[in-house]
Coordinates of C-alpha atoms in Angstrom, one line a residue:
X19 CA -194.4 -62.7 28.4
X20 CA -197.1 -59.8 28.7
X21 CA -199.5 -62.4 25.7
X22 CA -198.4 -65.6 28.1
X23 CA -199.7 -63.7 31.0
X24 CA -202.8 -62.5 29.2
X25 CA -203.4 -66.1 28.1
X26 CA -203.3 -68.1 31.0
X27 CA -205.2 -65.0 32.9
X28 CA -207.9 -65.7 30.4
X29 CA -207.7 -69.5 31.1
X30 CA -207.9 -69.6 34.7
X31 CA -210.8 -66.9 34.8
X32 CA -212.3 -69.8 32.6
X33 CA -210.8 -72.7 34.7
X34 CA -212.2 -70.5 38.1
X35 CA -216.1 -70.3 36.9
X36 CA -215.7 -74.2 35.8
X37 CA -214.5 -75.0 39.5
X38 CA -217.3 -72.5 41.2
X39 CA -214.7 -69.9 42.0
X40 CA -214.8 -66.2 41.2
X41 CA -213.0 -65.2 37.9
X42 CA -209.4 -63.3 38.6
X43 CA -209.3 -65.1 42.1
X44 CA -206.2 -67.4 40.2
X45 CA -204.7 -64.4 37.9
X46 CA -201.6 -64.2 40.4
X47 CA -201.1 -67.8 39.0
X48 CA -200.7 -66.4 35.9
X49 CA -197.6 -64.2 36.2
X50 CA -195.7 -66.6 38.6
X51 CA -196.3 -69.8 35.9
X52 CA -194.5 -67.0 33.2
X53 CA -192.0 -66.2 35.7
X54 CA -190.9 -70.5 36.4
X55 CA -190.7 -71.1 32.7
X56 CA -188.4 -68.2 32.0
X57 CA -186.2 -68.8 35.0
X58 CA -186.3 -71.9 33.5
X59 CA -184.9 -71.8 30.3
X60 CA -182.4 -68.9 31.7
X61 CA -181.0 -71.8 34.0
X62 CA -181.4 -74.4 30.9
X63 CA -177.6 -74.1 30.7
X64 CA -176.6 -73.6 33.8
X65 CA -175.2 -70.2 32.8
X66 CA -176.7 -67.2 33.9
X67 CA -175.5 -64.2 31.9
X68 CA -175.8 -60.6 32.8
X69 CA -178.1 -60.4 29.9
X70 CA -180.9 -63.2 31.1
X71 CA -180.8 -61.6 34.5
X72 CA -180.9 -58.0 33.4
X73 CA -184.1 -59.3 31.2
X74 CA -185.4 -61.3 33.6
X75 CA -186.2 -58.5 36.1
X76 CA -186.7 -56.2 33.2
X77 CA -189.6 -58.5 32.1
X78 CA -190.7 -59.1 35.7
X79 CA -189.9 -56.3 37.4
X80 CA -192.6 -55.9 40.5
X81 CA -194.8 -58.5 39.3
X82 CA -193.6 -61.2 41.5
X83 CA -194.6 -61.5 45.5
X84 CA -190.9 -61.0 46.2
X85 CA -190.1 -57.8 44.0
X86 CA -186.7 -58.4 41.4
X87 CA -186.8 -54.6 40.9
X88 CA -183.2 -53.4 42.1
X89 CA -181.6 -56.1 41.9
X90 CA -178.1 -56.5 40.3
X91 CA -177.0 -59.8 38.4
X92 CA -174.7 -60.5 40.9
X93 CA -177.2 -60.1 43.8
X94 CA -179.3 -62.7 41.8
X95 CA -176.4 -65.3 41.7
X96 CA -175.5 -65.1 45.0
X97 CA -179.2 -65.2 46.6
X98 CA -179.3 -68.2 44.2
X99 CA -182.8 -67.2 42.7
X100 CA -182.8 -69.3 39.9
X101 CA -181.5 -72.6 41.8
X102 CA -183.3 -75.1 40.7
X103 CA -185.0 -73.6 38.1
X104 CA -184.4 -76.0 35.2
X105 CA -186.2 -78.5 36.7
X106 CA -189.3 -77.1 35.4
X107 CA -188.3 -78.0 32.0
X108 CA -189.0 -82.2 32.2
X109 CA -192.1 -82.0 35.1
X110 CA -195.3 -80.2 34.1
X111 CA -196.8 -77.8 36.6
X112 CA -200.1 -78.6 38.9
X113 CA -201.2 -75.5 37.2
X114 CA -200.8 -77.1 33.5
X115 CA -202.5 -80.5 34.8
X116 CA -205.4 -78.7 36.2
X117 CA -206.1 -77.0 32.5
X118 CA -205.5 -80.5 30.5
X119 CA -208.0 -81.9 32.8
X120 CA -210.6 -79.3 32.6
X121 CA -210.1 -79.4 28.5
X122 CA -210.4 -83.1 28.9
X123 CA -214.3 -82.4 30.8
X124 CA -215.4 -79.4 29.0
X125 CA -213.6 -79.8 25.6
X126 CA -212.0 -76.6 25.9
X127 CA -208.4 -75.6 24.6
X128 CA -207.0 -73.6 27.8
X129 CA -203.9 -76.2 27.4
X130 CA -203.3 -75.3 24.0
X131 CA -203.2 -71.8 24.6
X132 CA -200.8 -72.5 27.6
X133 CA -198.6 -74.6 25.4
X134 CA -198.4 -72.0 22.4
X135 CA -197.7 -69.6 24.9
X136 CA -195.3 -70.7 26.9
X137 CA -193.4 -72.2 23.9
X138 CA -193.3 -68.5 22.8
X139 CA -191.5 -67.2 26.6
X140 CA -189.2 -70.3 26.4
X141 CA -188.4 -68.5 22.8
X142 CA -188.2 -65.3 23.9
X143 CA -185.7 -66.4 27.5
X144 CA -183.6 -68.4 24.9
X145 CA -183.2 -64.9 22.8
X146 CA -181.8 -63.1 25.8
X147 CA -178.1 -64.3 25.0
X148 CA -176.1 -63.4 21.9
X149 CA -175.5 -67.2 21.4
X150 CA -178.0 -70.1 21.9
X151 CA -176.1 -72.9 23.5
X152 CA -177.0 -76.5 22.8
X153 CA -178.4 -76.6 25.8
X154 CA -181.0 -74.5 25.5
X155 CA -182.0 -76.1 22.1
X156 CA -182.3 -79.3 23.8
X157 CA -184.2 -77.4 26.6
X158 CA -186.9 -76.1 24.5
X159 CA -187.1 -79.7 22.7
X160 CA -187.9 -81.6 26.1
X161 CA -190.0 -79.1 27.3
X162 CA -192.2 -79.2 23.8
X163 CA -192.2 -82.9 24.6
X164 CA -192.9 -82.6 28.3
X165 CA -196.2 -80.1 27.7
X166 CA -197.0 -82.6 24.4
X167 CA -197.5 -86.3 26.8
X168 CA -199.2 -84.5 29.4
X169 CA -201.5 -83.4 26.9
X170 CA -201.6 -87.0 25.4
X171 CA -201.7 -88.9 28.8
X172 CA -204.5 -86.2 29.8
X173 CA -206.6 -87.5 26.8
X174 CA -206.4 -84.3 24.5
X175 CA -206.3 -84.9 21.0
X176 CA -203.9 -82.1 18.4
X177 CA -207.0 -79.2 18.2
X178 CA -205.2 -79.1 14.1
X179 CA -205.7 -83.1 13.3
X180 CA -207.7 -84.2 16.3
X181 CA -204.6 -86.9 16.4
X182 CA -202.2 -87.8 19.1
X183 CA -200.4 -84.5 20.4
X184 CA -197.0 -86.2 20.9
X185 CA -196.4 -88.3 17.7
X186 CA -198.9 -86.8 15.3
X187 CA -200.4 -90.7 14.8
X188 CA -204.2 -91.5 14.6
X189 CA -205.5 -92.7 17.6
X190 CA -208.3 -95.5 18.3
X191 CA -211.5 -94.7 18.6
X192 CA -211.1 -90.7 17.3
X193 CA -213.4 -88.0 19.0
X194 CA -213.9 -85.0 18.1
X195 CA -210.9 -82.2 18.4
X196 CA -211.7 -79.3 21.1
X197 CA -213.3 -76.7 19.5
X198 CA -211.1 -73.6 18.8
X199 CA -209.3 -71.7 15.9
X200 CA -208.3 -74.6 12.8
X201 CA -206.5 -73.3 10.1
X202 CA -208.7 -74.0 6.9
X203 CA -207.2 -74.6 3.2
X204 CA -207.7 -70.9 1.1
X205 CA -210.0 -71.3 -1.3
X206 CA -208.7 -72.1 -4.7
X207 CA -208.3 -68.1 -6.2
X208 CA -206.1 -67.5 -3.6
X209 CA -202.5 -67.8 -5.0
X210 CA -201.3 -68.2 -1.6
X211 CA -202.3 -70.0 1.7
X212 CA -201.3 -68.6 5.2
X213 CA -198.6 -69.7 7.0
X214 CA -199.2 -73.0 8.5
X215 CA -198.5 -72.7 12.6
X216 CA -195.0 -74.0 13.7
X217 CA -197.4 -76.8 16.2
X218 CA -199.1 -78.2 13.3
X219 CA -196.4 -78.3 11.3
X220 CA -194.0 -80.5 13.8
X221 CA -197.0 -82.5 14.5
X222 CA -196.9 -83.2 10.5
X223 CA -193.2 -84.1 11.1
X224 CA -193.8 -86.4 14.2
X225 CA -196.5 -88.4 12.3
X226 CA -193.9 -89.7 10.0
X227 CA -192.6 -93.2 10.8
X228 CA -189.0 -93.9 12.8
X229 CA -186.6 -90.8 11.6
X230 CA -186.0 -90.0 15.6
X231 CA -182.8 -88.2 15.0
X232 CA -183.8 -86.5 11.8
X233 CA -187.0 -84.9 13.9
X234 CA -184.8 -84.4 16.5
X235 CA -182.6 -82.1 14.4
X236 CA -185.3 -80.5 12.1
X237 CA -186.9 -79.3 15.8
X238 CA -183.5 -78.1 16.5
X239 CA -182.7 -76.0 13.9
X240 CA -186.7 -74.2 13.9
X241 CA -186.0 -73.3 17.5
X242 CA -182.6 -71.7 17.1
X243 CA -184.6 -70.0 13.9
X244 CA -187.0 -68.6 16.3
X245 CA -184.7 -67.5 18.8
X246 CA -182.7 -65.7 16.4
X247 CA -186.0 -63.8 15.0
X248 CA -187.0 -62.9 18.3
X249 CA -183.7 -61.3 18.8
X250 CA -184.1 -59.6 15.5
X251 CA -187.6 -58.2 16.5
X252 CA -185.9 -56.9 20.0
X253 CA -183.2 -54.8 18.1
X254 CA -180.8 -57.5 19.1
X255 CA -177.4 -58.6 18.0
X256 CA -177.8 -62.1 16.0
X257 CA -175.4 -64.6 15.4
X258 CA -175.9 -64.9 11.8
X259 CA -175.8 -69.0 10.5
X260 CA -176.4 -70.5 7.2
X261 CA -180.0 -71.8 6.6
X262 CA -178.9 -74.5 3.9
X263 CA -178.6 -78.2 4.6
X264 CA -177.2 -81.0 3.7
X265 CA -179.9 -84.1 3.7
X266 CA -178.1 -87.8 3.3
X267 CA -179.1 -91.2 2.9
X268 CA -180.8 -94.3 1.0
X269 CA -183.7 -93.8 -1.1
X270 CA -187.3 -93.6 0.1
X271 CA -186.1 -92.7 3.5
X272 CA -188.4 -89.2 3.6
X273 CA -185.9 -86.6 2.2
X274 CA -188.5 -84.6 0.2
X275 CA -191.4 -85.1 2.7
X276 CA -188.9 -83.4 5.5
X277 CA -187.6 -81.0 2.9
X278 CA -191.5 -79.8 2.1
X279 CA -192.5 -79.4 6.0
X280 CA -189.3 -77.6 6.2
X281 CA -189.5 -75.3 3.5
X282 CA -193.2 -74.9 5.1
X283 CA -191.6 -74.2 8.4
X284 CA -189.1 -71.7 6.9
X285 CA -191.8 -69.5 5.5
X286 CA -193.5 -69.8 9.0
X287 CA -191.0 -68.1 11.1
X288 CA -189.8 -66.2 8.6
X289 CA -186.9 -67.4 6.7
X290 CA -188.2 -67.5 3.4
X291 CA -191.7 -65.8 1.7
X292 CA -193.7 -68.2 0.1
X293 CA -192.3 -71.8 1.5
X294 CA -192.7 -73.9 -1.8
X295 CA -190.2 -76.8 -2.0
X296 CA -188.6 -77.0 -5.8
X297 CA -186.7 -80.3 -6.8
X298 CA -184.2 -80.5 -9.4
X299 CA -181.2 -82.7 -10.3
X300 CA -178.4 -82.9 -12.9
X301 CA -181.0 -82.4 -16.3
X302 CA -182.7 -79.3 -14.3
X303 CA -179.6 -77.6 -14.0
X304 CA -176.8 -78.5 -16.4
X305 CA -176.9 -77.9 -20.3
X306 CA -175.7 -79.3 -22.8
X307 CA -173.9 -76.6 -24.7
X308 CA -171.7 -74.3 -23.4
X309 CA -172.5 -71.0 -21.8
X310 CA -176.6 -72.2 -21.7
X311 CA -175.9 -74.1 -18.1
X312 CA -175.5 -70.8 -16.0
X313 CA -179.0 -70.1 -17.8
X314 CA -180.9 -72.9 -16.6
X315 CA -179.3 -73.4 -13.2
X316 CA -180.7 -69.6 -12.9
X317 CA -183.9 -70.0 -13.9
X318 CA -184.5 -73.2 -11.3
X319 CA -183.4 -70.5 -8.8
X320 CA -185.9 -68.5 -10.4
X321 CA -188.5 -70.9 -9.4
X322 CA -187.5 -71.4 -6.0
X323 CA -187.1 -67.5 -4.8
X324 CA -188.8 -67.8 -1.8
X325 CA -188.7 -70.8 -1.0
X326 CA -186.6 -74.0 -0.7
X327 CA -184.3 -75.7 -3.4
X328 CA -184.0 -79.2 -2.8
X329 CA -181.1 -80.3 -5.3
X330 CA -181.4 -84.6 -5.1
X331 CA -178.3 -86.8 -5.8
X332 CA -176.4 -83.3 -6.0
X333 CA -172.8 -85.1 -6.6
X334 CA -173.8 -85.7 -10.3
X335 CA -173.9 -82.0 -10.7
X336 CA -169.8 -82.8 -11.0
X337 CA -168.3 -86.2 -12.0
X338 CA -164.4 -85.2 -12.8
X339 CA -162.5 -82.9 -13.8
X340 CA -163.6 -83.7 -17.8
X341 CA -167.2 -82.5 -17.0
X342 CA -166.9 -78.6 -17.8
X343 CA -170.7 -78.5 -17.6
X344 CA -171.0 -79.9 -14.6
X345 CA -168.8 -77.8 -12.8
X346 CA -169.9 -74.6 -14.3
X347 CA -173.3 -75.9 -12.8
X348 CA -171.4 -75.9 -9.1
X349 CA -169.6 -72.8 -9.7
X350 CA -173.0 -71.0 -10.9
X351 CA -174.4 -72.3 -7.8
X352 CA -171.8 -71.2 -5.5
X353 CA -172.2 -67.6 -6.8
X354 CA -176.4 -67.9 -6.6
X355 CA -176.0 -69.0 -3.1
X356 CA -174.5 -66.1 -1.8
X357 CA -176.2 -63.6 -4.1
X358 CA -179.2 -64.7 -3.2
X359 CA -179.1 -66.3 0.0
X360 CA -182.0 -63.6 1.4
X361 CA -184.4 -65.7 -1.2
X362 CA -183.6 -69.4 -1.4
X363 CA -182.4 -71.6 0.6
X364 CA -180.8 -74.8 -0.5
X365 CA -181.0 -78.6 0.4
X366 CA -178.6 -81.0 -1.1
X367 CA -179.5 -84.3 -0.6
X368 CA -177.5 -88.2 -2.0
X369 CA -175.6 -90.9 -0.4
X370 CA -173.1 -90.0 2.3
X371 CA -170.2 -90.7 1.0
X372 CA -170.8 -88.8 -2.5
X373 CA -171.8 -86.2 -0.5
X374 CA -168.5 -85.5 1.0
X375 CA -167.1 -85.1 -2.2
X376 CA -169.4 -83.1 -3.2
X377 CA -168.9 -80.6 -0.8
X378 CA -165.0 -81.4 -1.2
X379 CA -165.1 -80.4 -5.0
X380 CA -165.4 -77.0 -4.7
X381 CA -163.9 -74.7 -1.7
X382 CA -167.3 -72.4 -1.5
X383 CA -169.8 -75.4 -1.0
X384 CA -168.8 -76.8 2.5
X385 CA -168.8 -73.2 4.5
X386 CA -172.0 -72.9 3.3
X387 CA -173.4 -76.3 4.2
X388 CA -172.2 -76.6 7.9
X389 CA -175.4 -78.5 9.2
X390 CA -175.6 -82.1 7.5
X391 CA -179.3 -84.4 8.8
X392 CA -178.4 -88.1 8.4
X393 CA -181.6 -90.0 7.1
X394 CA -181.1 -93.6 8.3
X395 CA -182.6 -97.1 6.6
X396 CA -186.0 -97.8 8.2
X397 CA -186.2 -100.8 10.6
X398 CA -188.1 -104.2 9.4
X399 CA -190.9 -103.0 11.7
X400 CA -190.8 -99.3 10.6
X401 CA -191.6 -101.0 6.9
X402 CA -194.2 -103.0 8.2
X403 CA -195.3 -99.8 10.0
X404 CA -195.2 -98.0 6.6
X405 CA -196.6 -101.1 4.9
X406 CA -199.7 -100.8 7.2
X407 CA -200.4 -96.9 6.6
X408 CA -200.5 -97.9 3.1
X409 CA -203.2 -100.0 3.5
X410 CA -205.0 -98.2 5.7
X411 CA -205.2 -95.4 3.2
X412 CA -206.7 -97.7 0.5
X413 CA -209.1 -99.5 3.1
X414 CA -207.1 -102.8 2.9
X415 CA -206.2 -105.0 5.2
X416 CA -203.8 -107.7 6.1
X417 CA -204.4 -111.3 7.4
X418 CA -202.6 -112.6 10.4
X419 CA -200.0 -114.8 7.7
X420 CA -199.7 -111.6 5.6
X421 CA -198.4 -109.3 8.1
X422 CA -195.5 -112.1 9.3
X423 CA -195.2 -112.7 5.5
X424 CA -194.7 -108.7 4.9
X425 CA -192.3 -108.9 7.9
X426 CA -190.3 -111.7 6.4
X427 CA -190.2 -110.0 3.1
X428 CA -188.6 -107.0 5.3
X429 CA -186.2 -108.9 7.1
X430 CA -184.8 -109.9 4.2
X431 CA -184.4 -108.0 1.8
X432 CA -180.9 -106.8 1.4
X433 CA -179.8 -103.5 3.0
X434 CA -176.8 -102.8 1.3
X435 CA -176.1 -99.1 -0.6
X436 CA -179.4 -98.3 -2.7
X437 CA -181.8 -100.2 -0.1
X438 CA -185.3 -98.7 -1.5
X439 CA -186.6 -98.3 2.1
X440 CA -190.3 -96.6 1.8
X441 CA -190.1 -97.0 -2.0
X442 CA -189.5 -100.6 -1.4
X443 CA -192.6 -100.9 1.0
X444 CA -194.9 -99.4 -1.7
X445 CA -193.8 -101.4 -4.5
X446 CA -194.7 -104.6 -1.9
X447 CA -197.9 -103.2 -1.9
X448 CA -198.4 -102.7 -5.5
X449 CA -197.2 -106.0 -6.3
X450 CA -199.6 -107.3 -3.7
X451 CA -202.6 -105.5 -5.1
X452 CA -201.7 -107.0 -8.4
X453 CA -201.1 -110.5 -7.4
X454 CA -205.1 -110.2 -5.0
X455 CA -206.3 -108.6 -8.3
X456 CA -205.6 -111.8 -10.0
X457 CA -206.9 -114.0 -7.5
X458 CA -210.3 -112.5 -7.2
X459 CA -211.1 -111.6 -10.8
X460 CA -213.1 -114.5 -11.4
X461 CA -215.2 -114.2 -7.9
X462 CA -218.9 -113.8 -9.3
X463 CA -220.0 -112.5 -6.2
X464 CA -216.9 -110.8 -4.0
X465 CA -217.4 -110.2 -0.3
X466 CA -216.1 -107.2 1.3
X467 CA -213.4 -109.6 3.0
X468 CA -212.4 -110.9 -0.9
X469 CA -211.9 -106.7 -1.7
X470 CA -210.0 -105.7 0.9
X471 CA -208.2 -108.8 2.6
X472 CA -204.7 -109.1 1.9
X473 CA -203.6 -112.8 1.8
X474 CA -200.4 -114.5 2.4
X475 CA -200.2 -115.8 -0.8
X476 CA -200.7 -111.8 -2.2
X477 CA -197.3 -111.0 -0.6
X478 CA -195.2 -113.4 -3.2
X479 CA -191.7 -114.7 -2.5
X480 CA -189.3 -113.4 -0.1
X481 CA -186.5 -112.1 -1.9
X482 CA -183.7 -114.6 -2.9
X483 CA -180.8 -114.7 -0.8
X484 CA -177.7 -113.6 -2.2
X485 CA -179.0 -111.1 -4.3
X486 CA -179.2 -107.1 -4.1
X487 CA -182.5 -107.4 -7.0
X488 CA -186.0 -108.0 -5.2
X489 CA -187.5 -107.3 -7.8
X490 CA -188.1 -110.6 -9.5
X491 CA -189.6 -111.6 -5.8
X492 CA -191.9 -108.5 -6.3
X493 CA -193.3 -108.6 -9.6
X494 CA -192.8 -112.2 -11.2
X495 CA -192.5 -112.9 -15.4
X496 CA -196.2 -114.1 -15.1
X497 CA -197.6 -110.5 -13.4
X498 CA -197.9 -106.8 -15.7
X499 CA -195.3 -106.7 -18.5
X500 CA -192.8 -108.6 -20.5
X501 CA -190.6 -109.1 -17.0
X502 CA -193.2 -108.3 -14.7
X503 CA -190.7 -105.4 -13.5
X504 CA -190.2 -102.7 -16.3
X505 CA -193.5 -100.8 -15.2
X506 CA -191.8 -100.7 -11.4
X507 CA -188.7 -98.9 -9.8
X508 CA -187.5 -99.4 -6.7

């Protein structure tokens, strides 16, 4: 409270001289903005605890106009103080308006220093109960969202990416990013970068295409994180919860992207040291002699210490009761997860269904698993969405009959168990870049529209109805090698 205070002190001196008015004429502001946001996450619930009140006025004490100091819990309640209060949770204050409009004329970053701020005492009001509720989870997401599209709607571009502040995404026309503090890659001796700020990092997140829920969840679980660290810091009881997930879904649906950003996020509030993100299935961690699989399932672990494991299509670990390797690789992990569950944490990732059995197969795995993120299929116009990004990145281009042929493609191809998702959109683009290769080969003299225009006729086929194989629509006999599809996977 004390740095929010300081911070939006320092603003508003800045935001005073911009407006003609003396600095520390609009400090009170300062203290009485702190005190609304923590009344406001203290009412998120609409429970008010002894211990919110008790560290309400112990956090405020005199600093208010109308003086908490003396105060009781139950004098608070009945007086209803902090009626209301929750309401300044979803509507931005006048105060926060006039800094995202003075940023917007003088391209400075007094909003972003209210926002990181105020984050931090909607953190710390959360961490006055023993147990975060749902409600206060939530609560801290909308507010995130609610300081995030006033910043967007204000003009203000991400000070990390100079993008969009709400969804991460380029915007038209890019300006320049406010100046202020950026976060610059180590250079290369330095065997490891600084943590990566926890507003950079979910702006990473909310750049990736569709996965609403899944964002929605990995928010989630970094704000109860930080609530329970702040409690830690405070000499606090914490409710201790496992760190481990379990990821499911189809193929190219982002497992690993999420899985890096959140091993980066772990190492960022605390969880783990370094935040690398180590992949392994069935040949990283089962051997095939007896005794050598405990081995090698240790030594993956090895790698990972300090970071996150992310164990992909983790049912084939066991497949029956006849695969003795197999299961010595669950049992081994079982006993590593505990033993080491101050070092590495552990994502499990595969189709749903396997993935209940999976946890079903041995009685240690599901306790220590209790928070599953579903990854669902991407829509057609998330693909076509994906299929654009692609292009973008390689300065190509699609005509008007592409993009409805790419769309078409989307719509249908069949979405039954496997569906390649993201994988499938970047094999459509590989296939197209093969199939435009081919056509303008023989151009003496290609224009820039010949190099980078992506034609209808560059898309292919539509996939043949009836059929879970899109393949032979991707990469026909006549394109790459013997079958046109052995150099591809989808």
């Amino acid at each position: 409270m004390t740095r929010f205070i300081t911070e939006v002190s320092e603003s508003l001196d800045i935001l005073a001289t911009s407006v003609g008015r003396a600095p520390g004429t609009m400090a009170g502001d300062a203290a009485l903005e702190a005190w609304h946001v923590a009344a406001a996450f203290v009412d998120a619930d609409g429970t008010h605890t002894s211990d919110e009140l008790e560290g309400l006025v112990g956090a405020f004490g005199s600093r208010l106009d109308t003086p908490l100091t003396g105060l009781s819990p139950t004098d608070i309640r009945q007086r209803g103080v902090l009626e209301g209060a929750r309401g300044w949770i979803a509507t931005p204050s006048p105060l926060f308006h006039l800094l995202v409009d003075a940023d917007r004329k003088y391209g400075s970053m007094n909003a972003w220093r209210y926002y990181d701020a105020a984050m931090e005492i909607a953190h710390h009001a959360c961490a006055l109960d023993t147990l975060t509720t749902q409600g206060e989870l939530q609560a801290l997401d909308q507010f995130r969202t609610t300081l995030l599209r006033t910043m967007e709607e204000g003009g203000l571009r991400n000070p990390w990416t100079g993008r969009s502040p709400l969804s991460g995404r380029a915007v038209e026309d890019p300006v320049a990013a406010p100046s202020g503090p950026v976060i610059a890659p180590p250079p290369p001796a330095t065997p490891l970068a600084p943590p990566r700020p926890i507003a950079e990092l979910l702006s990473e997140l909310n750049a990736m295409i569709g996965l609403r829920e899944v964002k929605g969840q990995v928010r989630l679980v970094t704000d109860l994180i930080r609530v329970q660290q702040l409690r830690r810091q405070h000499g606090l009881p914490v409710a201790e919860a496992s760190h481990h997930l379990v990821f499911t879904g189809n193929p190219g649906t982002g497992k690993t992207t999420v899985g890096r950003l959140v091993a980066q996020i772990y190492r960022t509030v605390g969880v783990v040291t370094r935040g690398q993100l180590v992949e392994a299935g069935r040949s990283d961690l089962v051997a095939g002699y007896m005794g050598q699989t405990a081995a090698k399932t240790t030594e993956v672990f090895d790698r990972a210490s300090g970071g996150v494991l992310l164990i992909d299509e983790a049912y084939a670990l066991n497949q029956g009761p006849e695969d003795t390797f197999g299961g010595e690789a669950v049992d081994t992990l079982v006993k590593l997860i505990e033993d080491r569950r101050e070092e590495v944490v552990v994502i499990v990732a595969g189709y749903p269904d396997e993935m209940d059995e999976f946890l079903d197969a041995n009685p240690g795995l599901r306790s220590r698993f209790p928070r599953t993120i579903r990854f669902p299929d991407y829509t057609t116009d998330e693909l076509v969405e994906i299929f654009d990004s692609l292009c973008q990145a390689s300065a190509y281009r699609l005509s008007i009959e592409a993009r409805a042929r790419v769309r078409q493609f989307f719509a249908a191809a069949p979405r039954g168990k496997g569906f390649g998702n993201g994988r499938l959109a970047r094999n459509l683009f590989e296939a197209a870049l093969e199939r435009q290769a081919s056509r303008i080969v023989d151009l003496a003299t290609p224009s820039d529209d010949d190099l980078c225009v992506l034609s209808e006729a560059d898309i292919g086929e539509l996939p043949e109805r009836g059929t879970d194989d899109v393949s032979k629509a991707l990469f026909p006999t006549e394109v790459g090698s013997a079958d046109g599809r052995d150099r591809f996977r989808q």
